[in-house]
XYZ file of C-alpha atoms in Angstrom:
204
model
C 7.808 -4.546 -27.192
C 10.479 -3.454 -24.400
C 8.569 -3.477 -20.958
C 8.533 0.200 -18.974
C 9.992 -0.279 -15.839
C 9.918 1.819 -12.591
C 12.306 1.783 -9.724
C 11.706 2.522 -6.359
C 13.858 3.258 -3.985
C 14.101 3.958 -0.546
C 16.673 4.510 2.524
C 15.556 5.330 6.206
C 17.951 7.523 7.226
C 18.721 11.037 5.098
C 22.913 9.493 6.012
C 21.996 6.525 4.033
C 22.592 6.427 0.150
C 20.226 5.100 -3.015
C 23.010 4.797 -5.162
C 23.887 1.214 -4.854
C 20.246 0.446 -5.073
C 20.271 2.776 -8.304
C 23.327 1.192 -10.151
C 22.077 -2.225 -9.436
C 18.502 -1.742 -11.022
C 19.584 -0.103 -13.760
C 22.125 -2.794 -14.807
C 19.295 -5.273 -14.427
C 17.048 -2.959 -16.727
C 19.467 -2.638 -18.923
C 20.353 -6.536 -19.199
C 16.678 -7.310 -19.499
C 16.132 -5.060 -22.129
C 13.587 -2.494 -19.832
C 13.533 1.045 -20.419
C 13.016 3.085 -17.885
C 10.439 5.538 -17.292
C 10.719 6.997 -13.573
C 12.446 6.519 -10.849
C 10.668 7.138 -7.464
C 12.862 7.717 -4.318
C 11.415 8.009 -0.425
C 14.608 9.354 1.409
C 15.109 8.977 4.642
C 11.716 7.507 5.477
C 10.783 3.837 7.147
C 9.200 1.540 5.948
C 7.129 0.994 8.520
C 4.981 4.238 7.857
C 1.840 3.766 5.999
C 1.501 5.331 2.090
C -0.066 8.462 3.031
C 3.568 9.077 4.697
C 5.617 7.777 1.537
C 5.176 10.236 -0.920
C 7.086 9.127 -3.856
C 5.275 5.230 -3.035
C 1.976 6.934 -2.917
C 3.198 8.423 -6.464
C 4.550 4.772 -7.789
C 1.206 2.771 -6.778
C -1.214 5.864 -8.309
C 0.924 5.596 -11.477
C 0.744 1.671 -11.363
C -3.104 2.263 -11.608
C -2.672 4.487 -14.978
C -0.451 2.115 -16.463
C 2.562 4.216 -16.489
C 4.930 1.008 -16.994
C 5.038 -2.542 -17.113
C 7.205 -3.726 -14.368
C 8.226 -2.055 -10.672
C 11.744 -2.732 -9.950
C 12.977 -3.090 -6.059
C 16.305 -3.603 -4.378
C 14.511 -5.900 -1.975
C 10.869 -6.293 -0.321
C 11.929 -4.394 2.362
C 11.748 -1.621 0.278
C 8.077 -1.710 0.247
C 7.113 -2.508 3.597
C 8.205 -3.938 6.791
C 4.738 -5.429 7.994
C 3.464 -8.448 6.527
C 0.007 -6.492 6.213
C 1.647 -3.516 4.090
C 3.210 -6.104 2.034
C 0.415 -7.989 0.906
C -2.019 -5.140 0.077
C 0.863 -3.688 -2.158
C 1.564 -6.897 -4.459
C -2.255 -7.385 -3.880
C -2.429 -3.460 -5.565
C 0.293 -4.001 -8.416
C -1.576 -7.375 -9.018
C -4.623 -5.972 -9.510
C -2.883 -3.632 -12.433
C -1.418 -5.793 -14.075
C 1.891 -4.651 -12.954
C 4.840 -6.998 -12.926
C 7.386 -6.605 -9.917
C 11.295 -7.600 -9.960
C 12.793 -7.885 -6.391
C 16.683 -8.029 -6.765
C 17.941 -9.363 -3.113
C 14.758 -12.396 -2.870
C 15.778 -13.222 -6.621
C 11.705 -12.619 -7.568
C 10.540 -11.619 -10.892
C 6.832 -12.506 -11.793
C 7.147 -11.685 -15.693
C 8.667 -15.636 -15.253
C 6.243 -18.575 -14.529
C 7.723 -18.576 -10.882
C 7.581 -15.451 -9.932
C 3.751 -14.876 -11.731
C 3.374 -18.600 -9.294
C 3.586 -16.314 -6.389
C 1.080 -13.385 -7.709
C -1.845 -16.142 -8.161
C -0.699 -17.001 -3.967
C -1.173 -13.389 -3.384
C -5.242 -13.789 -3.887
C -5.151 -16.021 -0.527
C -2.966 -13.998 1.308
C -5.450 -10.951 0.483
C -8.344 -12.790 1.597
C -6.657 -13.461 5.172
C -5.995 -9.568 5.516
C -8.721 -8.682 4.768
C -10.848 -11.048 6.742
C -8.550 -10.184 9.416
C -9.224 -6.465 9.407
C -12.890 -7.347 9.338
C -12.336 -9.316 12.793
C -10.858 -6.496 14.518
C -12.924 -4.201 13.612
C -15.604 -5.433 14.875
C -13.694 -5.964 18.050
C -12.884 -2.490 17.776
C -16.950 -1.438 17.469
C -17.761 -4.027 20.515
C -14.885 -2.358 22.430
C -16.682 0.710 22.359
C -19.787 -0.215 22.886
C -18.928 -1.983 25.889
C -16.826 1.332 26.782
C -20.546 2.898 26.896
C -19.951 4.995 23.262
C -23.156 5.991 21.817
C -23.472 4.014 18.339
C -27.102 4.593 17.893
C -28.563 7.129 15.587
C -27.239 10.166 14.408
C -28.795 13.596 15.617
C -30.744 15.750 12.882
C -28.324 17.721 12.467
C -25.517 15.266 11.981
C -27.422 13.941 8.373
C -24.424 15.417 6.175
C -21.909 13.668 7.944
C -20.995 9.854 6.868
C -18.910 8.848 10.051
C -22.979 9.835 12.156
C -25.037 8.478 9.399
C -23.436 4.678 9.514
C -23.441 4.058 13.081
C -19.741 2.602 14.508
C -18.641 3.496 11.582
C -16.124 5.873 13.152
C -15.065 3.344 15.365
C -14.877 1.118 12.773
C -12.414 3.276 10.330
C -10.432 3.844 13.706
C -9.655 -0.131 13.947
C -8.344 -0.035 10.557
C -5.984 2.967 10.820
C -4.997 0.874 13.721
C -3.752 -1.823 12.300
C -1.999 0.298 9.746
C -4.824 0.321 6.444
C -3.542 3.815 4.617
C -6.435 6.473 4.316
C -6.928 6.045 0.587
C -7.190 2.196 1.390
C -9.631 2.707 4.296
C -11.743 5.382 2.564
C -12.307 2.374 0.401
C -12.661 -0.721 2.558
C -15.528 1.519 4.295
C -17.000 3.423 1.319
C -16.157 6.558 2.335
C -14.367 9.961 0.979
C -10.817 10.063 1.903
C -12.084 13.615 3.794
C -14.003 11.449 6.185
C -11.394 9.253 7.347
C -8.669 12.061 7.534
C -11.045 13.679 9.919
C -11.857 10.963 12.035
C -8.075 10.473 12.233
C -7.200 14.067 12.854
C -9.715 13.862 15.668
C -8.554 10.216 17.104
């Protein structure tokens, strides 16, 4: 059966164009035999913002998770991220799917025995970040504590809220929004509704 692709594409200036990126992916889709299902386009954003400020990449990873399609197609990693950290917790994500990625300008397609070579090194590199964003946040909870904030027990009347149940929690979602964890990713890393963190970050 004909794998279901999905193209991203992005440019980080509204003067810059898709359409090179566009032609190219399609003529590799169309060589390889992929149909393709959607195409999801972030225009005029960088790719240094987190997901929560990528709309259409928000879209692509959510639909990765249903299964929409077999394979994501890129013009170049780039187009995903531009920090090593973003990087890694996307292939980690797509990876975790099931989901197949072609990168045109790094040559790297993982539905080959190379490029699937590189998916099994992903599981280290995802161990690193996240032991990594367990370091500094706890530097991030001893920062305040040492800054005098109160991390003891909530009040009574603070019992509905997560962020004053879980002392340094707060602190500790903080730290990760930091270092550039999306909402959605932190709501999970800390076991929390996505509500919490966007109001401890609307209040940061």
């Amino acid at each position: 059966m004909n794998k279901r692709a999905a193209i991203y594409l992005r440019v980080s200036t509204r003067e810059q164009s898709t359409n090179a990126q566009r032609a190219e992916l399609l003529t590799v889709a169309k060589r390889a035999g992929w149909e393709i299902v959607e195409v999801y386009e972030d225009a005029g954003i960088s790719g240094a913002k987190g997901r929560d400020q990528r709309p259409a990449f928000d879209r692509l990873l959510k639909d990765a998770t249903r299964r929409r399609f077999d394979i994501v197609m890129a013009w170049s990693v780039d187009r995903l991220g531009r920090s090593l950290q973003h990087l890694v917790v996307t292939l980690a994500e797509l990876q975790a799917a099931g989901i197949d990625l072609y990168l045109r300008q790094q040559a790297i397609d993982t539905t080959t025995p190379s490029g699937r070579a590189l998916f099994q090194m992903l599981g280290v590199f995802a161990e690193f970040e996240r032991a990594m964003i367990r370091e500094r946040v706890q530097a991030g909870i001893d920062r305040a504590r040492s800054a005098g904030q109160r991390l003891g027990r909530p009040k009574l009347g603070d019992a509905k809220d997560p962020a004053k149940k879980r002392p340094g929690l707060a602190d500790a979602i903080r730290a990760s929004l930091e270092e550039g964890v999306s909402i959605r990713r932190a709501a999970k890393i800390h076991d929390v509704g996505v509500s919490t963190v966007q109001r401890i970050k609307a209040a940061a």
